[in-house]
Amino acid sequence: MDITIPSLGDIEEVEVIELCVAVGDTVNIDDPIVVIESDKASMELPSTASGTVVEIKVALGDMVGEGSVVAVVEGGKKQKIEEQEEESEQEQKEAPADDVMPSAVPTGDAVQSTADIDVLVPDIGDAKDVVVIEVAIKQGDQVEVDDLLVVLESDKASMEIAAEQAGTVVTLGVAEGDEVGQGTHIVTLRVQNQQRSDVTHPESVTTPAPPMKPAPSPTDSASGPIELVPASSPDTQAQSTPKASDKKVYAGPAVRRLARELGVDLSSVVGTGNRSRITKDDVKGFVKGRLTSEPAAAAGLPQVASVDFSKFGEVELVELSRIRVRGADNLHRSWVNLPHVTQHDEADVSELEVFRESLKAEAQTKDIKITPLSFLVKACCQALAEFPEFNASLHENRTQLVLKKFVNIGFAVDTPEGLVVPVIKGADRLGIWDISKKISELSEKARAKKLAMDDLQGGSFTISSLGAIGGTGFTPIINAPEVAILGVARLATKPIWDGHDFQPRQMLPLSLSYDHRVINGADGGRFMGFLSAILSDIRRLTL
Ligand code: CAO
């Protein structure tokens, strides 16, 4: 059974702009086979048979005329010829004898210099459920001839209603989503130097208009007339002033439907089809682009401008290591997803430092390097036991907290390849010597690129120490999905008032960043107070 292009009225040829089926597809009567388009409108061509598509006879971009075979369907039922002819005859009887330009039907009284013209929905035949899917104008807009006013869509075709005359929008009769029928008031335009506008209009005299039926009924057949509704083509749009036409999009009904389903604003999509028509692939590509593009763009955040720096001087492009690229992604993900708060404090580590110095000789004999970091790890384990919410993750359902009954402390290691965060598993069960050993082993492995996946996984809290490098404080980014991270800066000897005198004390700057969805400021303060107290009096580590 051949599926053919029916009568196109006065139009000789239309373009195939979309294939809706592929060979092997099963179709029912009325299922769209292709979308065809004249220079004025687009519509779906419904199948006149049910069965399996065994051959597609056209390709995208082909020009087809009445009688052209579009596809061959086998194995099902064909619509009865008598039915088709009856419907066709019936439609012809019902069609108004004076079919003229189908677009906006202006009515109004004779005027001198200005007149208010009501633009109405034209005869849309038996199209059902016609919905206003786009309103391209607003009150006060100046429209030119051929500027788009509204786009209507039935279950089969979309049709653009364009301005027949230039004028100013006085009132709008429809809104997006309204259902309309023939005669519905679309807009009132205030036009200049109008004659009588309800009798005829210049275009209908000079340009023979195609017959007017917006969409074939479900039973339209190969032999019945299929009539396209004129609308402004992109060519005419391009020529007109771009005020009300700024929002115009050029897309077929199937594409518009897809865009609506995916929530895509078609005016943001660049059309790659003939005359910039938007195709389904354009819509899909747009969505894909949004999903894979910069997180900021995907989230609708403004993007940092890309600048061609070579305009200002010599530049060199250097590849970033995989660790840096992935690390940057992780940091960015955390930064945009977790509301960070950073709380600062200083711990008096004077006694800790005396104790640490006293251990150095012994450490040397054990071939262990003992630094403030080992004590920080130990102290954090104790603080996490006291404040379990800091040793947790927010469940993805966002209504539960995953409290971890283990304490695995990650620590940031600066390597030539970038920042890595190995994890000391079960740190709460280790003493200072073992923690120190672990820090040395894991940081050496990190710098030698020998870390195993297991060394990097399972962290429940992270410490980032820049103490050996310097600085008085910084705001570390949480190693999500953990909820807190401790930043450590360089300790400094400061004069601290003891109530009688200033005493020289070794003060260690601490910066705690936490996920404010999980931890509030008061808890952050308590955690810091507890941590400082332990570091100030390391005897507490034994408690
Ligand atoms: N204040 C003053 N001195 C400090 C200090 C501090 N907070 N922390 C460490 N030091 C001292 C150490 O005691 C050591 O001196 P001594 O040998 O005289 O005792 C010296 O600085 C060097 O320490 P280290 O760096 O070898 O050892 P560490 O345990 O402090 O740190 C490691 C190990 C792996 C964390 C560190 O080498 C490193 O990579 N730090 C960078 C982490 C980083 O980049 N963080 C930023 C992440 S966010 O971008």
PDB file of C-alpha atoms and ligand atoms in Angstrom, residues 356-357 360 369-374 376 411-415 419 439 443 447 464-469 474 488-491 508, ligand 1:
ATOM      1  CA  ARG A 356      56.488  16.929  69.730  1.00  0.00           C
ATOM      2  CA  GLU A 357      60.036  18.336  69.953  1.00  0.00           C
ATOM      3  CA  LYS A 360      61.889  13.953  67.594  1.00  0.00           C
ATOM      4  CA  LYS A 369      58.662  12.003  60.848  1.00  0.00           C
ATOM      5  CA  ILE A 370      56.342  13.445  63.415  1.00  0.00           C
ATOM      6  CA  THR A 371      54.613  16.688  62.515  1.00  0.00           C
ATOM      7  CA  PRO A 372      51.643  18.630  63.931  1.00  0.00           C
ATOM      8  CA  LEU A 373      49.459  16.851  61.371  1.00  0.00           C
ATOM      9  CA  SER A 374      49.657  13.536  63.258  1.00  0.00           C
ATOM     10  CA  LEU A 376      45.600  16.928  64.348  1.00  0.00           C
ATOM     11  CA  PHE A 411      44.506  14.402  54.123  1.00  0.00           C
ATOM     12  CA  ALA A 412      45.364  16.580  51.155  1.00  0.00           C
ATOM     13  CA  VAL A 413      48.742  15.901  49.547  1.00  0.00           C
ATOM     14  CA  ASP A 414      50.311  18.364  47.163  1.00  0.00           C
ATOM     15  CA  THR A 415      51.924  16.429  44.285  1.00  0.00           C
ATOM     16  CA  LEU A 419      46.121  17.518  44.705  1.00  0.00           C
ATOM     17  CA  ILE A 439      50.976   9.992  56.647  1.00  0.00           C
ATOM     18  CA  SER A 443      52.112  10.937  50.890  1.00  0.00           C
ATOM     19  CA  ARG A 447      53.967  11.654  45.003  1.00  0.00           C
ATOM     20  CA  SER A 464      44.108  20.040  54.492  1.00  0.00           C
ATOM     21  CA  SER A 465      47.343  21.262  56.019  1.00  0.00           C
ATOM     22  CA  LEU A 466      49.219  24.146  54.498  1.00  0.00           C
ATOM     23  CA  GLY A 467      51.147  24.612  57.731  1.00  0.00           C
ATOM     24  CA  ALA A 468      54.502  23.750  56.210  1.00  0.00           C
ATOM     25  CA  ILE A 469      53.890  26.198  53.373  1.00  0.00           C
ATOM     26  CA  PHE A 474      42.123  29.798  54.234  1.00  0.00           C
ATOM     27  CA  VAL A 488      45.368  24.139  58.957  1.00  0.00           C
ATOM     28  CA  ALA A 489      47.666  27.118  58.420  1.00  0.00           C
ATOM     29  CA  ARG A 490      51.122  27.890  59.782  1.00  0.00           C
ATOM     30  CA  LEU A 491      51.499  28.103  63.540  1.00  0.00           C
ATOM     31  CA  LEU A 508      47.804  27.179  65.284  1.00  0.00           C
TER      32      LEU A 508
HETATM   33  N1  CAO B   1      52.845  25.131  61.229  1.00  0.00           N
HETATM   34  C1  CAO B   1      54.175  25.196  61.235  1.00  0.00           C
HETATM   35  N2  CAO B   1      54.957  24.215  60.784  1.00  0.00           N
HETATM   36  C2  CAO B   1      54.360  23.107  60.300  1.00  0.00           C
HETATM   37  C3  CAO B   1      52.975  22.984  60.265  1.00  0.00           C
HETATM   38  C4  CAO B   1      52.206  24.043  60.776  1.00  0.00           C
HETATM   39  N3  CAO B   1      50.882  23.994  60.782  1.00  0.00           N
HETATM   40  N4  CAO B   1      52.695  21.795  59.749  1.00  0.00           N
HETATM   41  C5  CAO B   1      53.832  21.202  59.432  1.00  0.00           C
HETATM   42  N5  CAO B   1      54.839  21.997  59.772  1.00  0.00           N
HETATM   43  C6  CAO B   1      56.235  21.725  59.647  1.00  0.00           C
HETATM   44  C7  CAO B   1      56.544  20.301  60.008  1.00  0.00           C
HETATM   45  O1  CAO B   1      56.630  20.147  61.370  1.00  0.00           O
HETATM   46  C8  CAO B   1      57.829  20.109  59.282  1.00  0.00           C
HETATM   47  O2  CAO B   1      58.855  20.739  59.979  1.00  0.00           O
HETATM   48  P1  CAO B   1      59.883  19.904  60.859  1.00  0.00           P
HETATM   49  O3  CAO B   1      60.459  18.879  59.959  1.00  0.00           O
HETATM   50  O4  CAO B   1      60.835  20.900  61.321  1.00  0.00           O
HETATM   51  O5  CAO B   1      59.083  19.306  61.940  1.00  0.00           O
HETATM   52  C9  CAO B   1      57.645  20.900  58.011  1.00  0.00           C
HETATM   53  O6  CAO B   1      56.603  21.818  58.280  1.00  0.00           O
HETATM   54  C10 CAO B   1      57.278  20.072  56.799  1.00  0.00           C
HETATM   55  O7  CAO B   1      56.195  19.250  57.082  1.00  0.00           O
HETATM   56  P2  CAO B   1      55.683  18.259  55.984  1.00  0.00           P
HETATM   57  O8  CAO B   1      54.981  19.018  54.967  1.00  0.00           O
HETATM   58  O9  CAO B   1      56.794  17.409  55.511  1.00  0.00           O
HETATM   59  O10 CAO B   1      54.707  17.297  56.757  1.00  0.00           O
HETATM   60  P3  CAO B   1      53.225  17.521  57.191  1.00  0.00           P
HETATM   61  O11 CAO B   1      52.851  16.333  57.988  1.00  0.00           O
HETATM   62  O12 CAO B   1      52.986  18.803  57.815  1.00  0.00           O
HETATM   63  O13 CAO B   1      52.372  17.493  55.861  1.00  0.00           O
HETATM   64  C11 CAO B   1      51.534  16.720  53.813  1.00  0.00           C
HETATM   65  C12 CAO B   1      52.318  16.359  55.045  1.00  0.00           C
HETATM   66  C13 CAO B   1      51.486  15.532  52.902  1.00  0.00           C
HETATM   67  C14 CAO B   1      50.127  17.115  54.223  1.00  0.00           C
HETATM   68  C15 CAO B   1      52.194  17.905  53.116  1.00  0.00           C
HETATM   69  O14 CAO B   1      53.444  17.518  52.632  1.00  0.00           O
HETATM   70  C16 CAO B   1      51.392  18.489  52.004  1.00  0.00           C
HETATM   71  O15 CAO B   1      51.342  17.981  50.887  1.00  0.00           O
HETATM   72  N6  CAO B   1      50.737  19.627  52.262  1.00  0.00           N
HETATM   73  C17 CAO B   1      49.979  20.329  51.264  1.00  0.00           C
HETATM   74  C18 CAO B   1      48.515  20.070  51.418  1.00  0.00           C
HETATM   75  C19 CAO B   1      47.763  20.969  50.476  1.00  0.00           C
HETATM   76  O16 CAO B   1      48.163  21.230  49.367  1.00  0.00           O
HETATM   77  N7  CAO B   1      46.626  21.474  50.948  1.00  0.00           N
HETATM   78  C20 CAO B   1      45.871  22.395  50.225  1.00  0.00           C
HETATM   79  C21 CAO B   1      44.677  21.737  49.712  1.00  0.00           C
HETATM   80  S1  CAO B   1      43.531  22.873  49.128  1.00  0.00           S
HETATM   81  O17 CAO B   1      44.203  23.362  47.790  1.00  0.00           O
END
